[in-house]
């Protein structure tokens, strides 16, 4: 899902539509749980201290998290996923892997399934999602982040190296800041260099 918490807040309160929204705590130790794309243009990101986010985007509107609401909307999103495959592996409230291998005969090729899922999320829930379609989880996860918001990126097996190799090594999920700095210090700056190493 795209900026899930912030998008739910903007949808539920039309006065927030098109405005920079930060979801999180305002206190001295407050952290950004989600930043709308309008806020992200100025630099705020999730997990950033709220104080720093407001320095970057002083006009942002801070909204307290409503976890019960986000769980409710998440259940609606996941219900749509389950209409296309029983194999849904949730990673969080707003992210999942769907294995549609056994659903192809009933629902058509993966791209068609992805388009229908995106359309239903938009039409039924008023939200957007970015989807990566690939032969494995790692490539699908990277692909889902390449065209946000509201993106759909297909990476067939024959194009994996073409698409992934030029990307910065920081695109690798799970590669933390310290390990990423160590990898870059070793002269490996792209996924292609990492693959060859």
PDB file of C-alpha atoms in Angstrom:
ATOM      1  CA  UNK A   1       0.000   0.000   0.000  1.00  0.00           C
ATOM      2  CA  UNK A   2       1.153   3.574  -0.664  1.00  0.00           C
ATOM      3  CA  UNK A   3       1.861   5.655   2.476  1.00  0.00           C
ATOM      4  CA  UNK A   4      -0.828   3.520   4.090  1.00  0.00           C
ATOM      5  CA  UNK A   5      -1.529   5.260   7.405  1.00  0.00           C
ATOM      6  CA  UNK A   6      -1.299   8.730   5.867  1.00  0.00           C
ATOM      7  CA  UNK A   7      -3.459   7.697   2.901  1.00  0.00           C
ATOM      8  CA  UNK A   8      -6.142   6.323   5.213  1.00  0.00           C
ATOM      9  CA  UNK A   9      -6.119   9.613   7.145  1.00  0.00           C
ATOM     10  CA  UNK A  10      -6.411  11.644   3.923  1.00  0.00           C
ATOM     11  CA  UNK A  11      -9.232   9.435   2.690  1.00  0.00           C
ATOM     12  CA  UNK A  12     -11.137   9.517   5.966  1.00  0.00           C
ATOM     13  CA  UNK A  13     -10.761  13.297   6.348  1.00  0.00           C
ATOM     14  CA  UNK A  14     -11.119  14.974   2.924  1.00  0.00           C
ATOM     15  CA  UNK A  15      -9.751  18.217   4.402  1.00  0.00           C
ATOM     16  CA  UNK A  16      -6.324  16.500   4.444  1.00  0.00           C
ATOM     17  CA  UNK A  17      -6.419  15.527   0.751  1.00  0.00           C
ATOM     18  CA  UNK A  18      -3.457  16.942  -1.140  1.00  0.00           C
ATOM     19  CA  UNK A  19      -1.787  18.255   2.028  1.00  0.00           C
ATOM     20  CA  UNK A  20       1.488  17.133   3.654  1.00  0.00           C
ATOM     21  CA  UNK A  21       0.442  14.723   6.401  1.00  0.00           C
ATOM     22  CA  UNK A  22       2.660  13.061   9.004  1.00  0.00           C
ATOM     23  CA  UNK A  23       1.225  10.265  11.123  1.00  0.00           C
ATOM     24  CA  UNK A  24       2.983   9.847  14.446  1.00  0.00           C
ATOM     25  CA  UNK A  25       3.676  11.292  17.869  1.00  0.00           C
ATOM     26  CA  UNK A  26       4.295  14.991  18.393  1.00  0.00           C
ATOM     27  CA  UNK A  27       6.266  14.683  21.643  1.00  0.00           C
ATOM     28  CA  UNK A  28      10.016  15.120  22.062  1.00  0.00           C
ATOM     29  CA  UNK A  29      10.518  11.436  21.260  1.00  0.00           C
ATOM     30  CA  UNK A  30       7.826  11.288  18.566  1.00  0.00           C
ATOM     31  CA  UNK A  31       8.560   9.319  15.406  1.00  0.00           C
ATOM     32  CA  UNK A  32       6.969   9.439  11.950  1.00  0.00           C
ATOM     33  CA  UNK A  33       4.902   6.295  11.379  1.00  0.00           C
ATOM     34  CA  UNK A  34       3.925   7.391   7.850  1.00  0.00           C
ATOM     35  CA  UNK A  35       4.364  10.418   5.614  1.00  0.00           C
ATOM     36  CA  UNK A  36       2.050  11.324   2.766  1.00  0.00           C
ATOM     37  CA  UNK A  37       3.647  11.762  -0.647  1.00  0.00           C
ATOM     38  CA  UNK A  38       3.006  15.507  -0.367  1.00  0.00           C
ATOM     39  CA  UNK A  39       5.166  15.515   2.782  1.00  0.00           C
ATOM     40  CA  UNK A  40       7.798  13.154   1.357  1.00  0.00           C
ATOM     41  CA  UNK A  41       8.620  15.676  -1.356  1.00  0.00           C
ATOM     42  CA  UNK A  42      10.185  17.784   1.390  1.00  0.00           C
ATOM     43  CA  UNK A  43      12.216  14.946   2.921  1.00  0.00           C
ATOM     44  CA  UNK A  44      10.207  13.363   5.783  1.00  0.00           C
ATOM     45  CA  UNK A  45      10.180   9.565   5.849  1.00  0.00           C
ATOM     46  CA  UNK A  46       8.773   6.909   8.143  1.00  0.00           C
ATOM     47  CA  UNK A  47      10.920   6.094  11.210  1.00  0.00           C
ATOM     48  CA  UNK A  48      12.343   9.637  11.170  1.00  0.00           C
ATOM     49  CA  UNK A  49      12.160  11.660  14.391  1.00  0.00           C
ATOM     50  CA  UNK A  50       9.075  13.889  14.175  1.00  0.00           C
ATOM     51  CA  UNK A  51      11.118  16.926  15.187  1.00  0.00           C
ATOM     52  CA  UNK A  52      13.408  16.443  12.149  1.00  0.00           C
ATOM     53  CA  UNK A  53      10.433  15.799   9.834  1.00  0.00           C
ATOM     54  CA  UNK A  54       8.832  19.078  10.906  1.00  0.00           C
ATOM     55  CA  UNK A  55      12.104  20.916  10.300  1.00  0.00           C
ATOM     56  CA  UNK A  56      12.071  19.590   6.741  1.00  0.00           C
ATOM     57  CA  UNK A  57       8.348  20.188   6.238  1.00  0.00           C
ATOM     58  CA  UNK A  58       7.128  22.826   8.718  1.00  0.00           C
ATOM     59  CA  UNK A  59       3.696  23.040   7.064  1.00  0.00           C
ATOM     60  CA  UNK A  60       2.983  19.348   7.647  1.00  0.00           C
ATOM     61  CA  UNK A  61      -0.136  18.369   9.541  1.00  0.00           C
ATOM     62  CA  UNK A  62       0.627  15.860  12.303  1.00  0.00           C
ATOM     63  CA  UNK A  63      -2.067  13.251  12.929  1.00  0.00           C
ATOM     64  CA  UNK A  64      -2.012  10.820  15.854  1.00  0.00           C
ATOM     65  CA  UNK A  65      -1.991   7.166  14.732  1.00  0.00           C
ATOM     66  CA  UNK A  66      -5.283   5.239  14.778  1.00  0.00           C
ATOM     67  CA  UNK A  67      -4.034   1.661  14.765  1.00  0.00           C
ATOM     68  CA  UNK A  68      -7.494   0.138  15.181  1.00  0.00           C
ATOM     69  CA  UNK A  69      -8.617   1.938  12.022  1.00  0.00           C
ATOM     70  CA  UNK A  70      -5.527   0.870  10.081  1.00  0.00           C
ATOM     71  CA  UNK A  71      -6.080  -2.761  11.109  1.00  0.00           C
ATOM     72  CA  UNK A  72      -9.700  -2.522   9.960  1.00  0.00           C
ATOM     73  CA  UNK A  73      -8.711  -1.161   6.535  1.00  0.00           C
ATOM     74  CA  UNK A  74      -5.894  -3.713   6.314  1.00  0.00           C
ATOM     75  CA  UNK A  75      -8.431  -6.522   6.753  1.00  0.00           C
ATOM     76  CA  UNK A  76     -10.408  -5.087   3.843  1.00  0.00           C
ATOM     77  CA  UNK A  77      -7.282  -4.984   1.659  1.00  0.00           C
ATOM     78  CA  UNK A  78      -6.315  -8.528   2.587  1.00  0.00           C
ATOM     79  CA  UNK A  79      -9.861  -9.727   1.838  1.00  0.00           C
ATOM     80  CA  UNK A  80      -9.333  -8.493  -1.727  1.00  0.00           C
ATOM     81  CA  UNK A  81      -6.019 -10.372  -1.890  1.00  0.00           C
ATOM     82  CA  UNK A  82      -7.750 -13.576  -0.763  1.00  0.00           C
ATOM     83  CA  UNK A  83     -10.266 -13.259  -3.591  1.00  0.00           C
ATOM     84  CA  UNK A  84      -7.377 -14.025  -5.978  1.00  0.00           C
ATOM     85  CA  UNK A  85      -5.278 -16.545  -4.051  1.00  0.00           C
ATOM     86  CA  UNK A  86      -5.347 -18.378  -0.736  1.00  0.00           C
ATOM     87  CA  UNK A  87      -1.552 -18.010  -0.529  1.00  0.00           C
ATOM     88  CA  UNK A  88      -1.172 -14.582   1.077  1.00  0.00           C
ATOM     89  CA  UNK A  89       1.831 -13.947   3.309  1.00  0.00           C
ATOM     90  CA  UNK A  90       1.353 -10.716   5.220  1.00  0.00           C
ATOM     91  CA  UNK A  91       4.507  -8.827   6.140  1.00  0.00           C
ATOM     92  CA  UNK A  92       2.717  -5.998   7.927  1.00  0.00           C
ATOM     93  CA  UNK A  93      -0.668  -4.279   7.874  1.00  0.00           C
ATOM     94  CA  UNK A  94       0.093  -2.779   4.468  1.00  0.00           C
ATOM     95  CA  UNK A  95       2.329  -5.256   2.678  1.00  0.00           C
ATOM     96  CA  UNK A  96       2.042  -8.864   1.549  1.00  0.00           C
ATOM     97  CA  UNK A  97       3.389 -11.441  -0.841  1.00  0.00           C
ATOM     98  CA  UNK A  98       0.766 -13.192  -2.980  1.00  0.00           C
ATOM     99  CA  UNK A  99       1.590 -16.453  -4.727  1.00  0.00           C
ATOM    100  CA  UNK A 100      -0.817 -16.633  -7.668  1.00  0.00           C
ATOM    101  CA  UNK A 101       0.715 -19.728  -9.279  1.00  0.00           C
ATOM    102  CA  UNK A 102      -2.364 -21.870  -8.637  1.00  0.00           C
ATOM    103  CA  UNK A 103      -4.747 -19.036  -9.578  1.00  0.00           C
ATOM    104  CA  UNK A 104      -3.643 -18.467 -13.165  1.00  0.00           C
ATOM    105  CA  UNK A 105      -6.202 -20.781 -14.780  1.00  0.00           C
ATOM    106  CA  UNK A 106      -9.046 -19.085 -12.903  1.00  0.00           C
ATOM    107  CA  UNK A 107      -7.885 -15.449 -12.916  1.00  0.00           C
ATOM    108  CA  UNK A 108      -5.501 -15.139 -15.867  1.00  0.00           C
ATOM    109  CA  UNK A 109      -1.861 -14.037 -16.021  1.00  0.00           C
ATOM    110  CA  UNK A 110      -0.152 -12.337 -13.050  1.00  0.00           C
ATOM    111  CA  UNK A 111      -0.272  -8.900 -14.689  1.00  0.00           C
ATOM    112  CA  UNK A 112      -4.057  -9.138 -15.107  1.00  0.00           C
ATOM    113  CA  UNK A 113      -4.446 -10.219 -11.492  1.00  0.00           C
ATOM    114  CA  UNK A 114      -2.300  -7.285 -10.353  1.00  0.00           C
ATOM    115  CA  UNK A 115      -4.338  -4.808 -12.404  1.00  0.00           C
ATOM    116  CA  UNK A 116      -7.596  -6.155 -10.986  1.00  0.00           C
ATOM    117  CA  UNK A 117      -6.302  -6.018  -7.410  1.00  0.00           C
ATOM    118  CA  UNK A 118      -5.129  -2.418  -7.860  1.00  0.00           C
ATOM    119  CA  UNK A 119      -8.454  -1.443  -9.420  1.00  0.00           C
ATOM    120  CA  UNK A 120     -10.472  -2.991  -6.616  1.00  0.00           C
ATOM    121  CA  UNK A 121      -8.356  -1.361  -3.908  1.00  0.00           C
ATOM    122  CA  UNK A 122      -8.874   1.992  -5.618  1.00  0.00           C
ATOM    123  CA  UNK A 123     -12.566   1.596  -6.429  1.00  0.00           C
ATOM    124  CA  UNK A 124     -13.716  -0.127  -3.234  1.00  0.00           C
ATOM    125  CA  UNK A 125     -11.381   1.427  -0.658  1.00  0.00           C
ATOM    126  CA  UNK A 126     -10.320   4.732  -2.207  1.00  0.00           C
ATOM    127  CA  UNK A 127      -6.617   3.908  -1.756  1.00  0.00           C
ATOM    128  CA  UNK A 128      -3.684   3.078  -4.002  1.00  0.00           C
ATOM    129  CA  UNK A 129      -1.202   0.239  -4.003  1.00  0.00           C
ATOM    130  CA  UNK A 130       2.059  -0.363  -5.821  1.00  0.00           C
ATOM    131  CA  UNK A 131       2.635  -3.913  -7.018  1.00  0.00           C
ATOM    132  CA  UNK A 132       5.712  -5.775  -8.185  1.00  0.00           C
ATOM    133  CA  UNK A 133       5.176  -8.915 -10.267  1.00  0.00           C
ATOM    134  CA  UNK A 134       8.077 -11.352 -10.469  1.00  0.00           C
ATOM    135  CA  UNK A 135       8.976 -15.014 -10.174  1.00  0.00           C
ATOM    136  CA  UNK A 136      10.214 -14.711  -6.574  1.00  0.00           C
ATOM    137  CA  UNK A 137       9.627 -12.638  -3.459  1.00  0.00           C
ATOM    138  CA  UNK A 138      12.883 -10.679  -3.477  1.00  0.00           C
ATOM    139  CA  UNK A 139      12.474  -9.412  -7.021  1.00  0.00           C
ATOM    140  CA  UNK A 140       8.750  -8.712  -6.480  1.00  0.00           C
ATOM    141  CA  UNK A 141       9.526  -6.683  -3.351  1.00  0.00           C
ATOM    142  CA  UNK A 142      12.173  -4.590  -5.127  1.00  0.00           C
ATOM    143  CA  UNK A 143       9.876  -4.151  -8.145  1.00  0.00           C
ATOM    144  CA  UNK A 144       6.995  -2.933  -5.957  1.00  0.00           C
ATOM    145  CA  UNK A 145       9.142   0.010  -4.823  1.00  0.00           C
ATOM    146  CA  UNK A 146      10.306   1.097  -8.291  1.00  0.00           C
ATOM    147  CA  UNK A 147       7.182   2.987  -9.392  1.00  0.00           C
ATOM    148  CA  UNK A 148       5.489   4.498  -6.350  1.00  0.00           C
ATOM    149  CA  UNK A 149       2.826   5.625  -5.777  1.00  0.00           C
ATOM    150  CA  UNK A 150       0.165   3.652  -7.636  1.00  0.00           C
ATOM    151  CA  UNK A 151       2.703   1.690  -9.674  1.00  0.00           C
ATOM    152  CA  UNK A 152       2.791  -1.694 -11.343  1.00  0.00           C
ATOM    153  CA  UNK A 153       6.193  -3.111 -12.275  1.00  0.00           C
ATOM    154  CA  UNK A 154       6.594  -6.443 -14.067  1.00  0.00           C
ATOM    155  CA  UNK A 155       9.965  -8.169 -13.980  1.00  0.00           C
ATOM    156  CA  UNK A 156       9.835 -11.403 -15.992  1.00  0.00           C
ATOM    157  CA  UNK A 157      12.704 -13.856 -15.382  1.00  0.00           C
ATOM    158  CA  UNK A 158      14.494 -12.887 -18.584  1.00  0.00           C
ATOM    159  CA  UNK A 159      14.644  -9.217 -17.493  1.00  0.00           C
ATOM    160  CA  UNK A 160      15.758  -9.635 -13.864  1.00  0.00           C
ATOM    161  CA  UNK A 161      19.392  -8.633 -14.466  1.00  0.00           C
ATOM    162  CA  UNK A 162      18.421  -5.815 -16.825  1.00  0.00           C
ATOM    163  CA  UNK A 163      16.076  -4.279 -14.240  1.00  0.00           C
ATOM    164  CA  UNK A 164      17.946  -5.008 -11.007  1.00  0.00           C
ATOM    165  CA  UNK A 165      21.635  -4.705 -11.939  1.00  0.00           C
ATOM    166  CA  UNK A 166      21.725  -0.879 -12.305  1.00  0.00           C
ATOM    167  CA  UNK A 167      19.865  -0.269  -9.018  1.00  0.00           C
ATOM    168  CA  UNK A 168      21.776   1.009  -5.982  1.00  0.00           C
ATOM    169  CA  UNK A 169      22.639  -1.683  -3.457  1.00  0.00           C
ATOM    170  CA  UNK A 170      20.507   0.205  -0.916  1.00  0.00           C
ATOM    171  CA  UNK A 171      17.436  -1.183  -2.744  1.00  0.00           C
ATOM    172  CA  UNK A 172      18.155  -4.624  -1.284  1.00  0.00           C
ATOM    173  CA  UNK A 173      15.476  -5.287   1.370  1.00  0.00           C
ATOM    174  CA  UNK A 174      16.884  -5.911   4.824  1.00  0.00           C
ATOM    175  CA  UNK A 175      20.238  -4.300   4.123  1.00  0.00           C
ATOM    176  CA  UNK A 176      20.591  -1.928   7.057  1.00  0.00           C
ATOM    177  CA  UNK A 177      22.434   1.364   7.032  1.00  0.00           C
ATOM    178  CA  UNK A 178      25.628   0.038   8.661  1.00  0.00           C
ATOM    179  CA  UNK A 179      25.853  -3.077   6.506  1.00  0.00           C
ATOM    180  CA  UNK A 180      25.011  -0.976   3.451  1.00  0.00           C
ATOM    181  CA  UNK A 181      27.863   1.406   4.252  1.00  0.00           C
ATOM    182  CA  UNK A 182      30.228  -1.554   4.636  1.00  0.00           C
ATOM    183  CA  UNK A 183      29.139  -2.991   1.286  1.00  0.00           C
ATOM    184  CA  UNK A 184      29.626   0.390  -0.422  1.00  0.00           C
ATOM    185  CA  UNK A 185      33.041   0.788   1.259  1.00  0.00           C
ATOM    186  CA  UNK A 186      34.012  -2.507  -0.368  1.00  0.00           C
ATOM    187  CA  UNK A 187      33.316  -0.894  -3.753  1.00  0.00           C
ATOM    188  CA  UNK A 188      29.941  -2.539  -4.333  1.00  0.00           C
ATOM    189  CA  UNK A 189      27.406   0.170  -5.124  1.00  0.00           C
ATOM    190  CA  UNK A 190      24.887  -1.537  -7.432  1.00  0.00           C
ATOM    191  CA  UNK A 191      22.886  -4.757  -7.247  1.00  0.00           C
ATOM    192  CA  UNK A 192      24.687  -5.941 -10.369  1.00  0.00           C
ATOM    193  CA  UNK A 193      28.070  -5.533  -8.667  1.00  0.00           C
ATOM    194  CA  UNK A 194      26.719  -7.331  -5.610  1.00  0.00           C
ATOM    195  CA  UNK A 195      25.418 -10.210  -7.753  1.00  0.00           C
ATOM    196  CA  UNK A 196      28.760 -10.579  -9.518  1.00  0.00           C
ATOM    197  CA  UNK A 197      30.677 -10.395  -6.238  1.00  0.00           C
TER     198      UNK A 197
END
